[in-house]
CSV table of C-alpha atoms in Angstrom, one decimal:
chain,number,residue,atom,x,y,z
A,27,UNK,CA,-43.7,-12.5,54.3
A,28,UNK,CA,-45.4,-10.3,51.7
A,29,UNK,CA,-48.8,-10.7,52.0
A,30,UNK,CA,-50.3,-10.3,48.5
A,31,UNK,CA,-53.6,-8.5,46.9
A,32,UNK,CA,-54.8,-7.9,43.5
A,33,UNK,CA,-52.9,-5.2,43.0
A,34,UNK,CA,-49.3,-6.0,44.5
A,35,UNK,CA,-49.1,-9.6,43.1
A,36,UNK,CA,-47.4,-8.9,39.9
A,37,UNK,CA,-45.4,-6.3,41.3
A,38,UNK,CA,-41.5,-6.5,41.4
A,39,UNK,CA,-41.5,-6.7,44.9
A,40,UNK,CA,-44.4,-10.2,45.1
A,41,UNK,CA,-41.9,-11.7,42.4
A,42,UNK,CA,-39.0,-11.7,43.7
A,43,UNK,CA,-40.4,-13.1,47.2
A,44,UNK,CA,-42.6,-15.7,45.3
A,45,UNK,CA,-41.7,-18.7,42.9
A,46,UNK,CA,-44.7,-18.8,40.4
A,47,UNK,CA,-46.3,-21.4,37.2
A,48,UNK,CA,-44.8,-18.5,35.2
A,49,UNK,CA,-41.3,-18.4,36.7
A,50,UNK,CA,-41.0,-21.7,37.1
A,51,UNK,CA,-41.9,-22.5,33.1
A,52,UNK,CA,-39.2,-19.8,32.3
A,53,UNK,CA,-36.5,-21.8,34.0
A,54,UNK,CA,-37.9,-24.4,32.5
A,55,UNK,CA,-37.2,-23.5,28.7
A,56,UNK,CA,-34.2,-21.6,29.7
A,57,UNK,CA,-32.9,-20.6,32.7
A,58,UNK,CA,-30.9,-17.8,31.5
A,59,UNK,CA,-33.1,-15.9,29.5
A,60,UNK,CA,-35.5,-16.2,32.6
A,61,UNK,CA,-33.4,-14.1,34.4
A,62,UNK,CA,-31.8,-11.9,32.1
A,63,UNK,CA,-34.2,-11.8,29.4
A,64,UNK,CA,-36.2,-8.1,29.0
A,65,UNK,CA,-39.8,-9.0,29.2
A,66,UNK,CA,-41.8,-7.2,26.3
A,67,UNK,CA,-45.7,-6.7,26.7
A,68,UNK,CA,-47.1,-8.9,24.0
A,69,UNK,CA,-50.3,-8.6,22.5
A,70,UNK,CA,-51.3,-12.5,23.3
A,71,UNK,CA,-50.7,-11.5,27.4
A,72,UNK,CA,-53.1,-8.5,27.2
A,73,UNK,CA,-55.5,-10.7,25.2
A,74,UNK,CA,-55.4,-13.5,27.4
A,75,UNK,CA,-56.1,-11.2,30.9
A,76,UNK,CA,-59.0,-9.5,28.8
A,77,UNK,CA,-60.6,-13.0,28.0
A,78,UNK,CA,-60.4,-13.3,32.0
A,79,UNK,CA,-61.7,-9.8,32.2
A,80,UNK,CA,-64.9,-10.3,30.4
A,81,UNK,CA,-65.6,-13.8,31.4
A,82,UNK,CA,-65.6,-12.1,35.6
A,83,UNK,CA,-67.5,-8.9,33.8
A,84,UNK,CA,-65.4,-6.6,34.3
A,85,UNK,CA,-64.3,-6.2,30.5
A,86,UNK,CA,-65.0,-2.6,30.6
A,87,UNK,CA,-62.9,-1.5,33.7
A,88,UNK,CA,-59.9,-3.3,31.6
A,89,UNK,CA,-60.4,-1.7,28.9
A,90,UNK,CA,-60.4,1.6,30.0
A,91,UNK,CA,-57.3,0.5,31.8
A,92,UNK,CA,-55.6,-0.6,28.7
A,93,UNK,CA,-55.9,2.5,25.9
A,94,UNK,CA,-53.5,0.6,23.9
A,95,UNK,CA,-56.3,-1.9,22.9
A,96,UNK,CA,-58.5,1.0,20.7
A,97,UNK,CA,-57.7,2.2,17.9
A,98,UNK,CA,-57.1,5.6,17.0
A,99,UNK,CA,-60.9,6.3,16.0
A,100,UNK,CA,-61.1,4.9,19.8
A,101,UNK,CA,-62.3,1.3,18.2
A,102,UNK,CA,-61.7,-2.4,19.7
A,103,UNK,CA,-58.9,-3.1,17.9
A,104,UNK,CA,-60.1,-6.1,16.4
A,105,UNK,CA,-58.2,-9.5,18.1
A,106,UNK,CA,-59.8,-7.8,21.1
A,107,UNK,CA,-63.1,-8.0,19.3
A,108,UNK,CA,-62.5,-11.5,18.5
A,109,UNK,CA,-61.9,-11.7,22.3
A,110,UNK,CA,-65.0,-11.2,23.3
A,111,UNK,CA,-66.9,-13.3,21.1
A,112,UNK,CA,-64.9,-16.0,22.8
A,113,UNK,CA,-65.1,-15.3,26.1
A,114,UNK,CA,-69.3,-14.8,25.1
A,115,UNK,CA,-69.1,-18.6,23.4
A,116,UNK,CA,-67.7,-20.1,27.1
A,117,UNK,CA,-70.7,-18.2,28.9
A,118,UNK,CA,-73.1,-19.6,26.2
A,119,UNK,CA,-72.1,-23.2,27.4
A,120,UNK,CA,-74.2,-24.8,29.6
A,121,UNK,CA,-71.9,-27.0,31.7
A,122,UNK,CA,-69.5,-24.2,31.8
A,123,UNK,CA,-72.2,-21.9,33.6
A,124,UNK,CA,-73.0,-23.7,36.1
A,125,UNK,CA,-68.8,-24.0,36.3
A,126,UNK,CA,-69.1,-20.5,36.8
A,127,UNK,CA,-71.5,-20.2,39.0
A,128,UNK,CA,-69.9,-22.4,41.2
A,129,UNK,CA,-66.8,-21.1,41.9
A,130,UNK,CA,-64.8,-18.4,43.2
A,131,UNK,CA,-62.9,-16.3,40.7
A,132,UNK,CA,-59.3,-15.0,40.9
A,133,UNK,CA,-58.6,-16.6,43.9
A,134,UNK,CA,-54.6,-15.8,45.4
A,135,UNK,CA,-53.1,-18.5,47.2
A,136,UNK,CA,-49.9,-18.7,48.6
A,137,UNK,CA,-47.3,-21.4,50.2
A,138,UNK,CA,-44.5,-23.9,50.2
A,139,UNK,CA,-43.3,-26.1,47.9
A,140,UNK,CA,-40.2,-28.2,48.5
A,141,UNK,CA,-38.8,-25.0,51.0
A,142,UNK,CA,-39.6,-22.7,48.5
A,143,UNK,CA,-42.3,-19.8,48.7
A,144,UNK,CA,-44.8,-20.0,45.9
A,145,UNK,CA,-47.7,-18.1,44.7
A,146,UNK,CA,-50.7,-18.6,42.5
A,147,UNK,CA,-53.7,-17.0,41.3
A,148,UNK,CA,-56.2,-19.6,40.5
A,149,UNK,CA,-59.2,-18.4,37.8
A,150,UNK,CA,-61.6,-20.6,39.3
A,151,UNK,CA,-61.7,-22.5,42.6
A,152,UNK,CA,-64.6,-24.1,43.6
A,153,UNK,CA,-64.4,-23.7,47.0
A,154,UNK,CA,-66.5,-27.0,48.3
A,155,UNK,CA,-64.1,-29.4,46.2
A,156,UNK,CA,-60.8,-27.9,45.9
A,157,UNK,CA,-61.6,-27.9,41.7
A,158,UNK,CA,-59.3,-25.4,40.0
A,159,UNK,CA,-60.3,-24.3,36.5
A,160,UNK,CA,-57.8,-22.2,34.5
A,161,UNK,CA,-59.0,-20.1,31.0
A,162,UNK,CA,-57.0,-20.4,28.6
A,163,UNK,CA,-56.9,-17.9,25.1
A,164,UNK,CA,-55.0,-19.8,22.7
A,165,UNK,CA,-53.8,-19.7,19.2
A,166,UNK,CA,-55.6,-23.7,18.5
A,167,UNK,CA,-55.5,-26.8,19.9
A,168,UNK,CA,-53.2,-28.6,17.5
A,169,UNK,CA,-49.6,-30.2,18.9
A,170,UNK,CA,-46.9,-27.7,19.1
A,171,UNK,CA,-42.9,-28.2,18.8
A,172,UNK,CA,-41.1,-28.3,22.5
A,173,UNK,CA,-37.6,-27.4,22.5
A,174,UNK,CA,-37.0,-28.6,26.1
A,175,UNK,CA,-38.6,-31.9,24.8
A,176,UNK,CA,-37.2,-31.9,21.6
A,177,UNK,CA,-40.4,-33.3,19.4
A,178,UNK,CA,-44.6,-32.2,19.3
A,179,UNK,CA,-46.5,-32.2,22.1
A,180,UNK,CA,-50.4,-31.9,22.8
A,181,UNK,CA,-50.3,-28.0,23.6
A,182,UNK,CA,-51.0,-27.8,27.0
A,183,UNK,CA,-47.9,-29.8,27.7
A,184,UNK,CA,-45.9,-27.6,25.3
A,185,UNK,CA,-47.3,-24.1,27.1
A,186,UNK,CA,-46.3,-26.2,31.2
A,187,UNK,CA,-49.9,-26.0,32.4
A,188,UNK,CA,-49.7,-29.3,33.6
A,189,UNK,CA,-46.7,-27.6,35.6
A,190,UNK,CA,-49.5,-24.8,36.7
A,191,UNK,CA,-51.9,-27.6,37.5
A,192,UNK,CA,-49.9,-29.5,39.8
A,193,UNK,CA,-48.5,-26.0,41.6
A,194,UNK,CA,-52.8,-25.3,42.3
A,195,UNK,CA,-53.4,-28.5,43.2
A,196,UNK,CA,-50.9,-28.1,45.8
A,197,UNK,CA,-51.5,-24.5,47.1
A,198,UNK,CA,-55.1,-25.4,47.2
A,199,UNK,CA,-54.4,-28.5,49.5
A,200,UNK,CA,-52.0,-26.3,51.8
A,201,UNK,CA,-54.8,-23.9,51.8
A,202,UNK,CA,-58.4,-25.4,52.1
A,203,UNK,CA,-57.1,-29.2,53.1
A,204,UNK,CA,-58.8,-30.5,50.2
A,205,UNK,CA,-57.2,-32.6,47.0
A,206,UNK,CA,-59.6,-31.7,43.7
A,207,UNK,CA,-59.3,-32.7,40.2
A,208,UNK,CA,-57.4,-29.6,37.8
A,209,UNK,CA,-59.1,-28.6,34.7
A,210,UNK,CA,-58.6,-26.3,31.7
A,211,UNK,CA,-61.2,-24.4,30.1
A,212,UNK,CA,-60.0,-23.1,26.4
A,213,UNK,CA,-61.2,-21.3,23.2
A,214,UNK,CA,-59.2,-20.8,20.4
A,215,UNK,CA,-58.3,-17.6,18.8
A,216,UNK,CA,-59.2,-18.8,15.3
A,217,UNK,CA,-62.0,-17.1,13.4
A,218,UNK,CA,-64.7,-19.7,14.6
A,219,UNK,CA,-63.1,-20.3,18.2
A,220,UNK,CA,-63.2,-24.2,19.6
A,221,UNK,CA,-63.8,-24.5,23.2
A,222,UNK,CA,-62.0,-27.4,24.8
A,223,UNK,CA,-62.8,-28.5,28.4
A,224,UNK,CA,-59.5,-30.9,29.8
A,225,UNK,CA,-59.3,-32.9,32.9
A,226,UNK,CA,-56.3,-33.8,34.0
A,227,UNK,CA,-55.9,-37.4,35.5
A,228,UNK,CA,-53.9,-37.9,39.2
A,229,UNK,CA,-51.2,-39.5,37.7
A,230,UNK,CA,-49.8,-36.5,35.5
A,231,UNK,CA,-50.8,-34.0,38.2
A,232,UNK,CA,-48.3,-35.9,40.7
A,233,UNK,CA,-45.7,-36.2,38.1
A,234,UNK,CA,-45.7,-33.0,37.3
A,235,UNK,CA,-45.4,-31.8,41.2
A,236,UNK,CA,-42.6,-34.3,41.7
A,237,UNK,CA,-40.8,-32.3,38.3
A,238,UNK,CA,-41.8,-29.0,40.4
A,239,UNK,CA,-40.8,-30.4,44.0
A,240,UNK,CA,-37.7,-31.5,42.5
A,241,UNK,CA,-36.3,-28.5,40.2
A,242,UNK,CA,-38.0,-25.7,42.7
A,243,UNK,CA,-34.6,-25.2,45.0
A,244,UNK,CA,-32.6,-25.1,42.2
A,245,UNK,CA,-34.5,-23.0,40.3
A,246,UNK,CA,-34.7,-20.6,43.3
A,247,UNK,CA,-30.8,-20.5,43.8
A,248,UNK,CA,-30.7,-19.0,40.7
A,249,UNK,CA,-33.0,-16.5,40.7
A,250,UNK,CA,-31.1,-15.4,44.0
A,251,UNK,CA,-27.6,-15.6,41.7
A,252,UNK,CA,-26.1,-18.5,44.0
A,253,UNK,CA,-26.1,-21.0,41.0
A,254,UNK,CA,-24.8,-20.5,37.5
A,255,UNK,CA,-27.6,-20.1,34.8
A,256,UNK,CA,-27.5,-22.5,31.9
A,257,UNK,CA,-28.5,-21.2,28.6
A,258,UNK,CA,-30.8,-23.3,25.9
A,259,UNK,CA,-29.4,-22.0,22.8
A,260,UNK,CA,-32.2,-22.0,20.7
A,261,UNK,CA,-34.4,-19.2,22.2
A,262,UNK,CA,-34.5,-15.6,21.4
A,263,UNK,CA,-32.3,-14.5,24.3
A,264,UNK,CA,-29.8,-17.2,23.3
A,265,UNK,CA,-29.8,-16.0,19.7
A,266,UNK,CA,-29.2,-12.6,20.8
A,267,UNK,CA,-26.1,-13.0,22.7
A,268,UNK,CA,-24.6,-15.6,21.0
């Protein structure tokens, strides 16, 4: 088995081997497009591992890693600016320092769930407990539309992490024998960002694992091609080759 590092874990290689939260919420909203769907760097996915960055410090080194993000005066662009400030107003927070402080940061874990080999990169374990705290950059916190629902959900539904939650949880358990609560630690990309602290209570945790226990094998046959690939109809990919 692969045995991942910071620097293979997003490789092509680690993704094939591993099931991940991200794989696993692509089959969710369309299995199709999860596999045959050309993946485009989006400004929201740099922004979001640069509010990681600078929270663990090491803003600079991903900057200098990322020219894309200056301008051509070799400025911030300025969403990146605005990433900053927010990742500055979660350090400002008292209860979220001593979060910080607390925990272990970027922490890979890897293991089984229902036969299948998963992997997960946790923000921030705390390793006494088992508590897992993920960051989240987002747009706000108001309800957003879920085609694989069909109606408006609280967004952290609509975006899976309850998915991601339950898939820590578990890796964490395989890994340090410990069951801790999941939590999400969030600031908004408005011009005044909200920060949101969630808790996730032990009932939606284990619903959400039996969903991933569940859809997991299927899911994983069709990454390997031995199961056909249903489309949703409604997302980009769909729309593209109607």
């Amino acid at each position: 088995m692969l045995k991942l590092t910071h620097d293979n874990y997003f490789s092509e290689q680690a993704e094939m081997v591993y099931m991940s939260y991200s794989q696993f919420k692509a089959f969710e909203m369309c299995p199709e497009a999860a596999v045959k769907a050309e993946k485009e760097q989006k400004d929201y996915f740099t922004e979001g591992h640069f509010f990681e960055a600078v929270i663990d410090g090491e803003g600079g080194d991903f900057v200098e890693a990322h020219p894309e993000m200056l301008t051509r005066t070799g400025e911030l662009r300025e969403n990146y600016r605005r990433t900053i400030d927010a990742a500055i107003a979660v350090k400002e927070q008292p209860l979220l320092r001593r979060i910080l402080g607390r925990c272990e940061r970027q922490v890979i874990l890897t293991g089984e769930i229902a036969g299948v080999h998963y992997k997960g990169c946790v923000d921030l374990l705390d390793p006494e407990t088992g508590d897992t705290y993920d960051t989240k950059y987002v747009k706000d916190f108001r309800r957003i539309w879920s085609n694989v629902e069909n109606t408006k959900l609280e967004w952290y539904f609509a975006y899976g992490y309850h998915y991601q939650a339950a898939i820590y949880r578990e890796l964490v358990r395989q890994n340090l024998g410990k069951v801790g609560s999941q939590h999400i630690i969030a600031v908004t990309k408005e011009k005044v960002p909200e920060i949101g602290f969630y808790q996730f209570t032990a009932d939606i945790i284990d619903n959400a694992l039996g969903i991933v226990e569940y859809m997991s094998p299927r899911y994983r046959e069709m990454k390997d091609g031995k199961r056909d690939l249903p489309r949703c109809g409604v997302c980009d990919h769909c729309k593209k080759t109607k």
